[in-house]
Short mmCIF file of N, CA and C in Angstrom, two decimals:
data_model
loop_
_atom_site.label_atom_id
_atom_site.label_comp_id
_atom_site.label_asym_id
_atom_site.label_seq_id
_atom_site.Cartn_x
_atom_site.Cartn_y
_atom_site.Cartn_z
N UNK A 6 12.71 17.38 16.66
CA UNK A 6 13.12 16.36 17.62
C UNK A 6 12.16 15.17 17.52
N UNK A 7 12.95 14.25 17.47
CA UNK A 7 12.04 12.47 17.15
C UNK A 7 11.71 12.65 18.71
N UNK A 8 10.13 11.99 18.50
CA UNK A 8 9.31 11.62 19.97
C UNK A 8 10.04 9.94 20.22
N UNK A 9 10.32 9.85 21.35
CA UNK A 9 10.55 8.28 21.30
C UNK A 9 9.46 7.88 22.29
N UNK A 10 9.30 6.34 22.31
CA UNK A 10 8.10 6.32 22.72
C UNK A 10 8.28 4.22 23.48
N UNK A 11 7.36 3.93 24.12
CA UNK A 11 7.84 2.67 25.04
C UNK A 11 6.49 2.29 24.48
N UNK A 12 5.99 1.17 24.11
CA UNK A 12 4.91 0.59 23.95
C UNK A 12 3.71 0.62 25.14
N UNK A 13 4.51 0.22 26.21
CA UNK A 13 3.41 -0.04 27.37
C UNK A 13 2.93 0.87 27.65
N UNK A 14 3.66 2.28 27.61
CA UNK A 14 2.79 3.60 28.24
C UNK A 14 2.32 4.15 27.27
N UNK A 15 1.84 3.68 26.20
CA UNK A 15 0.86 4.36 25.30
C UNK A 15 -0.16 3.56 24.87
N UNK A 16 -0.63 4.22 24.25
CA UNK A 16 -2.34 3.75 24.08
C UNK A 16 -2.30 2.78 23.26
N UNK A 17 -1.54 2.85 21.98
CA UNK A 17 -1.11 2.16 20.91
C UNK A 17 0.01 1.96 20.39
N UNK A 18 0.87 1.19 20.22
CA UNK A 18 2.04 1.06 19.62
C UNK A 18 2.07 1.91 18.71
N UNK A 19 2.96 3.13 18.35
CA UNK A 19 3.43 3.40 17.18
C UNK A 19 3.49 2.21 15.61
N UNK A 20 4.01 1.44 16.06
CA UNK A 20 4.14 0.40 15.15
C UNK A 20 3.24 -0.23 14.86
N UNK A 21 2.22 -0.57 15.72
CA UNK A 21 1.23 -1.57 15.30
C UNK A 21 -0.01 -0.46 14.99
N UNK A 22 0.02 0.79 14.84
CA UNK A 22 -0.62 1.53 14.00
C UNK A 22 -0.24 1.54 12.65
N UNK A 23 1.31 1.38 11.99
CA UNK A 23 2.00 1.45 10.62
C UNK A 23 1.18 -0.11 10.21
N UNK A 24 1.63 -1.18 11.07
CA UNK A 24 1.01 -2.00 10.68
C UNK A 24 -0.34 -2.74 10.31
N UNK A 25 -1.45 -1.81 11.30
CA UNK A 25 -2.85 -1.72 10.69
C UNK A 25 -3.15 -0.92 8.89
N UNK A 26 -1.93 0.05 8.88
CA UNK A 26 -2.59 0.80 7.86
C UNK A 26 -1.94 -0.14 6.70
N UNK A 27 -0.71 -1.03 6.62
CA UNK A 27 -0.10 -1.50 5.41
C UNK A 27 -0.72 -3.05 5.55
N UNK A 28 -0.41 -3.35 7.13
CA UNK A 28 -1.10 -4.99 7.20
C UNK A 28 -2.22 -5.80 6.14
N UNK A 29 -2.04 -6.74 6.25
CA UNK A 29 -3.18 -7.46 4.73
C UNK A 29 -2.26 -8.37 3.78
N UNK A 30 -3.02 -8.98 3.20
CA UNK A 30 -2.67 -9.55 2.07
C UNK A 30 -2.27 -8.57 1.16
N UNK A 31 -3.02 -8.15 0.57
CA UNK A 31 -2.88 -7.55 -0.60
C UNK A 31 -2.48 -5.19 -0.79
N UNK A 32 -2.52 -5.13 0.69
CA UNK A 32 -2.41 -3.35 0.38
C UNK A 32 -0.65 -3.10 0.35
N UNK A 33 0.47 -4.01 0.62
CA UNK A 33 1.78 -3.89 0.10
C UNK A 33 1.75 -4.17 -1.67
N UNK A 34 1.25 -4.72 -1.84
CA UNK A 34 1.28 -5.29 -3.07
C UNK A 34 0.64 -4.01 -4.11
N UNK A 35 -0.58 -3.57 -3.77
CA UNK A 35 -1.09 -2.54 -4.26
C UNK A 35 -0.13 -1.25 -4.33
N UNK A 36 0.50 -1.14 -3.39
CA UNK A 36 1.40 -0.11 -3.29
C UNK A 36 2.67 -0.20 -3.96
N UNK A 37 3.13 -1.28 -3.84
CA UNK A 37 3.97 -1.52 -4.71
C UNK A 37 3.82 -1.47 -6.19
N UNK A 38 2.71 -1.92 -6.90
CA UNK A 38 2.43 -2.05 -7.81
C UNK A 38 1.93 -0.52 -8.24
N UNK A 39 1.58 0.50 -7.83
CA UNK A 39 0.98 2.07 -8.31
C UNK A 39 2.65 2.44 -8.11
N UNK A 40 3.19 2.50 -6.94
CA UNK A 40 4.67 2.93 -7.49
C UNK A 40 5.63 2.57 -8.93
N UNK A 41 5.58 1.80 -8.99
CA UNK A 41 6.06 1.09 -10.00
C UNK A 41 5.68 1.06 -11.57
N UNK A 42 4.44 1.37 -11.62
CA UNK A 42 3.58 1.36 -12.71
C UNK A 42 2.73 2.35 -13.25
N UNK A 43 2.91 3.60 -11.97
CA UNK A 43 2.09 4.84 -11.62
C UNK A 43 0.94 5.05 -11.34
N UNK A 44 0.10 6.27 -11.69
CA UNK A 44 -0.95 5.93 -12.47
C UNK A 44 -1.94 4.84 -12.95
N UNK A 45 -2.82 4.39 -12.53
CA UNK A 45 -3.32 2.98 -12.66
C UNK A 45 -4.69 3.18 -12.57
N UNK A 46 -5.60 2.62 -13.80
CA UNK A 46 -6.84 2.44 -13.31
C UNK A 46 -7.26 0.90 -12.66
N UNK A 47 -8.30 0.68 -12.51
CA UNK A 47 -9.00 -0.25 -11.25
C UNK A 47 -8.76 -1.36 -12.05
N UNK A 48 -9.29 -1.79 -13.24
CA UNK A 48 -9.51 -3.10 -13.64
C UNK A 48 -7.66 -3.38 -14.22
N UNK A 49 -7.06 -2.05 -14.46
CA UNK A 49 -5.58 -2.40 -14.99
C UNK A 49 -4.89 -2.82 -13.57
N UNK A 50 -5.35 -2.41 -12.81
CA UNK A 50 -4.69 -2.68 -11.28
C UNK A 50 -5.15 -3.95 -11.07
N UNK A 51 -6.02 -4.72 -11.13
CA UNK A 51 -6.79 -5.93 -10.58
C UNK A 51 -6.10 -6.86 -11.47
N UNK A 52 -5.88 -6.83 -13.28
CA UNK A 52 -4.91 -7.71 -13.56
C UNK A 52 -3.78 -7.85 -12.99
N UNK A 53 -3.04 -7.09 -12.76
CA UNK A 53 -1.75 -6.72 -12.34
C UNK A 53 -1.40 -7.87 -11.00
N UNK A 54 -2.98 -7.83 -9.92
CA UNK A 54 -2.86 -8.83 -8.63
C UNK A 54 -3.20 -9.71 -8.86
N UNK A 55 -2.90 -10.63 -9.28
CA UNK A 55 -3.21 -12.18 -9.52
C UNK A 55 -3.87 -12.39 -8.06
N UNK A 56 -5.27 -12.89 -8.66
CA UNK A 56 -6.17 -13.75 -7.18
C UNK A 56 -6.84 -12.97 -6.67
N UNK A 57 -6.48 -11.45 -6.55
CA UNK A 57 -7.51 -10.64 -5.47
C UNK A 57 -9.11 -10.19 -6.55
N UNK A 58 -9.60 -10.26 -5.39
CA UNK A 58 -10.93 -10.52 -5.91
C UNK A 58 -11.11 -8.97 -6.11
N UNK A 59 -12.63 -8.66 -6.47
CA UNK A 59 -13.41 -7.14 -6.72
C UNK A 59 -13.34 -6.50 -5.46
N UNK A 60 -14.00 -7.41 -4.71
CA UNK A 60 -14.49 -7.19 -3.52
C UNK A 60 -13.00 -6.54 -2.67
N UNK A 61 -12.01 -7.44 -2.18
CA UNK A 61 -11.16 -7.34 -1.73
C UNK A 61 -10.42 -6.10 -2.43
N UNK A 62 -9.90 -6.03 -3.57
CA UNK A 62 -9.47 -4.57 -4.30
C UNK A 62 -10.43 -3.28 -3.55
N UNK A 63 -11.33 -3.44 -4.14
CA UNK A 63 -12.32 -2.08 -3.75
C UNK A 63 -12.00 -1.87 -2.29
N UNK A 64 -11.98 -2.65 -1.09
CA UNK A 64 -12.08 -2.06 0.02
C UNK A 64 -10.43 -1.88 0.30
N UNK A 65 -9.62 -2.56 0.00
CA UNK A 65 -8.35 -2.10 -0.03
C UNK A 65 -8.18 -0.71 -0.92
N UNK A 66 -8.47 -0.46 -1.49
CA UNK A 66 -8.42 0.72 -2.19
C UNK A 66 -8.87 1.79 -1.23
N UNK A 67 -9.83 1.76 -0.77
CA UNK A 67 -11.01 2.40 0.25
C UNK A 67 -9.63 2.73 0.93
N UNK A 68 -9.71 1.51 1.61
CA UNK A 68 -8.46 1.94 3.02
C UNK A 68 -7.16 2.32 2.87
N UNK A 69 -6.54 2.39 1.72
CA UNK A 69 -5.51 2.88 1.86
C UNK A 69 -5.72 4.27 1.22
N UNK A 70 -6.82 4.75 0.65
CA UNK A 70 -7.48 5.99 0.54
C UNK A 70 -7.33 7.07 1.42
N UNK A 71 -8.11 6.17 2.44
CA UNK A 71 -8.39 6.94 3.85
C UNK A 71 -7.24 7.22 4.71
N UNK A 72 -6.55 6.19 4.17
CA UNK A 72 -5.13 6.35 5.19
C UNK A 72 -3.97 7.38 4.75
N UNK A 73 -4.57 7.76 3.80
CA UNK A 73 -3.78 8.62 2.72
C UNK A 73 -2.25 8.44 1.77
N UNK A 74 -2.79 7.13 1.74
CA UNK A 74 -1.66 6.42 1.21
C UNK A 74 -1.71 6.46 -0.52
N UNK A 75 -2.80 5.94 -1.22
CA UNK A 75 -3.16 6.54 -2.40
C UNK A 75 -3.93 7.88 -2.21
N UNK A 76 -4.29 8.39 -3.98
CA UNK A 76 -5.37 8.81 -4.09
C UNK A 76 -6.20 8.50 -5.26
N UNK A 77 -7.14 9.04 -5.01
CA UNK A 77 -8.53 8.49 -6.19
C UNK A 77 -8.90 9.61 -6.80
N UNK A 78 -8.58 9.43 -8.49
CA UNK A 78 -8.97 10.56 -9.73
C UNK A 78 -10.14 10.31 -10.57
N UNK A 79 -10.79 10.72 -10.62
CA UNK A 79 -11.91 10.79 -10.95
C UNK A 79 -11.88 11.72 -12.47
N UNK A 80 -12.21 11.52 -13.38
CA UNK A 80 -11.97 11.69 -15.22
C UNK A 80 -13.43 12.01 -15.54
N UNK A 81 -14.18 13.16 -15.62
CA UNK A 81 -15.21 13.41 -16.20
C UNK A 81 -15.17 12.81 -17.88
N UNK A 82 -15.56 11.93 -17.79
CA UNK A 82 -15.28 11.02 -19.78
C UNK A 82 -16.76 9.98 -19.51
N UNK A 83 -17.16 9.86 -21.17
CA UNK A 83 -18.00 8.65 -21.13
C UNK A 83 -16.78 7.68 -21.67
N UNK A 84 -16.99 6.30 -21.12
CA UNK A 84 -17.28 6.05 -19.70
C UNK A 84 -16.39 7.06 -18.69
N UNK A 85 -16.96 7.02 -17.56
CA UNK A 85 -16.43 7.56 -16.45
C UNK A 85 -14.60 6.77 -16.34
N UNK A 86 -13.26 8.11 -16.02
CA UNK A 86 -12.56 6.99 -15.63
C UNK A 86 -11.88 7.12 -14.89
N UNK A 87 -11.61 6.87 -13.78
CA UNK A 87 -10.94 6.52 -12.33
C UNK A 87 -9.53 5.99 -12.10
N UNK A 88 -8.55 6.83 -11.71
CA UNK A 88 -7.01 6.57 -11.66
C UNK A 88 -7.05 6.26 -10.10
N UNK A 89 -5.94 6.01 -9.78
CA UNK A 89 -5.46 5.47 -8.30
C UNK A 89 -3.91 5.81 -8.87
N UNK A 90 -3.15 6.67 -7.61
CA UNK A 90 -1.46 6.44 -7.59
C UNK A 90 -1.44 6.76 -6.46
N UNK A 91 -0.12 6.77 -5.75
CA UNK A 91 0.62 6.77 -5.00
C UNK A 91 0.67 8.06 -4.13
N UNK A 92 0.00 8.14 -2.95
CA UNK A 92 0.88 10.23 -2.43
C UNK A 92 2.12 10.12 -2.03
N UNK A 93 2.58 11.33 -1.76
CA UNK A 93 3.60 11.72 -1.08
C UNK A 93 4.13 10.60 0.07
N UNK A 94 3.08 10.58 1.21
CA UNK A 94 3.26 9.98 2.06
C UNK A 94 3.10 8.32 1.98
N UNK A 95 2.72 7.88 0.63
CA UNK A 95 2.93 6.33 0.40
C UNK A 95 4.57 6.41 -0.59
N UNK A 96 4.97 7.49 -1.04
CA UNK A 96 6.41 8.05 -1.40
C UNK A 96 7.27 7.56 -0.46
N UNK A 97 7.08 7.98 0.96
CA UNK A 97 7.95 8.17 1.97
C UNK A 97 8.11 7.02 2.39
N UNK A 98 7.16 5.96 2.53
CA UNK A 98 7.13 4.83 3.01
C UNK A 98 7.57 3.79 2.07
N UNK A 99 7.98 3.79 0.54
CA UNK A 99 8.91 3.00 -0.51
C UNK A 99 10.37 2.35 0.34
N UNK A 100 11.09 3.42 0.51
CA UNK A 100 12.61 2.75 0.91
C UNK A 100 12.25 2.45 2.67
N UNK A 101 11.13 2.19 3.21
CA UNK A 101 11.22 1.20 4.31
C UNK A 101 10.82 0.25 4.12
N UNK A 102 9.78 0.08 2.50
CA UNK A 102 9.07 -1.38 2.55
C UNK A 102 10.55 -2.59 1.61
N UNK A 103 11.64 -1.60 1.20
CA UNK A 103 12.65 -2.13 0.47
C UNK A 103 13.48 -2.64 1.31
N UNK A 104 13.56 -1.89 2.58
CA UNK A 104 14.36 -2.37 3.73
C UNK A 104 14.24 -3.51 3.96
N UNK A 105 12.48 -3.47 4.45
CA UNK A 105 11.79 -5.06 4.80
C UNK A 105 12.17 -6.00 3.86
N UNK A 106 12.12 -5.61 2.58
CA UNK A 106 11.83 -6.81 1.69
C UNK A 106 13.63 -7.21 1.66
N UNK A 107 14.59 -6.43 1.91
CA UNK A 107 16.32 -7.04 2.27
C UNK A 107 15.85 -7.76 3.62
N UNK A 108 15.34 -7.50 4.28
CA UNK A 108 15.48 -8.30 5.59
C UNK A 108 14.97 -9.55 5.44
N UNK A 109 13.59 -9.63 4.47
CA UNK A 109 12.96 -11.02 4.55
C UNK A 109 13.91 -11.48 3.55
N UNK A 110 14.87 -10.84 2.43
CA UNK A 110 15.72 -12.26 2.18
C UNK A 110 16.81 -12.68 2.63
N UNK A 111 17.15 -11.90 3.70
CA UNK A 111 17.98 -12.40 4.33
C UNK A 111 17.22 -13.84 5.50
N UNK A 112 15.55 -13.54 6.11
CA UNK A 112 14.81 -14.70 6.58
C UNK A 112 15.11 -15.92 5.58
N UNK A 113 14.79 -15.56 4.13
CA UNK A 113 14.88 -16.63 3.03
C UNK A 113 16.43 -17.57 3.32
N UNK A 114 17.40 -16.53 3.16
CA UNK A 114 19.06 -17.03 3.73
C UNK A 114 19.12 -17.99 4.59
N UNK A 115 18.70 -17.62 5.62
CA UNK A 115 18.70 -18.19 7.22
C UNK A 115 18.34 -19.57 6.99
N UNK A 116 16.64 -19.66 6.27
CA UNK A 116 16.11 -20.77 6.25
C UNK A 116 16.49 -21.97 5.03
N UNK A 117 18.07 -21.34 4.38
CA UNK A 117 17.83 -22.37 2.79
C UNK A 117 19.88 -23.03 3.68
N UNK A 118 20.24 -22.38 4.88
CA UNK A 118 21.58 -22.69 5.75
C UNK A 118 21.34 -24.15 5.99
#
């Protein structure tokens, strides 16, 4: 049974928790881009985002880590080498960020009327 839930009588929006963990410039994009491409190491991922810096990658990475949205593989090799993809639960969340992205072109629609 789905919990339903009213904003005001809770502590936190349901929603504006989804939206702390995807919110940002760049952690849709990241996600999008490991779905799509799989498997990905760091510097193949950083071409891939045009503009985002080291800095900005690494802690986006961090956080969507923690959020359990990717995960981080670790390759006993000289050099050391480090994958990033997609879990399950950044799986589940694909056909809602596709939803969004029909809705904003339908925003695009609205605004070219």
């Amino acid at each position: 049974m789905e919990k339903e839930y009213s904003c005001p009588c809770l502590h936190k929006c349901p929603l504006q928790q989804a939206m702390d963990v995807i919110g940002g410039k760049w952690k849709i994009e990241i996600l999008c881009s490991l779905h799509t491409n799989g498997s990905t190491r760091y510097n193949e991922l950083k071409r891939k985002l045009k503009g985002i810096s080291n800095t900005m990658l690494a802690k986006s990475l961090k956080e969507l880590e923690a959020d359990g949205l990717i995960s981080r593989e670790e390759y006993v090799e000289v050099p050391i080498r480090i994958e990033y993809k997609i879990t399950e639960k950044a799986k589940n969340l694909i056909p809602i960020l596709k939803d969004l992205a029909k809705w904003g072109i339908t925003l695009c629609d609205d605004h070219d009327s």
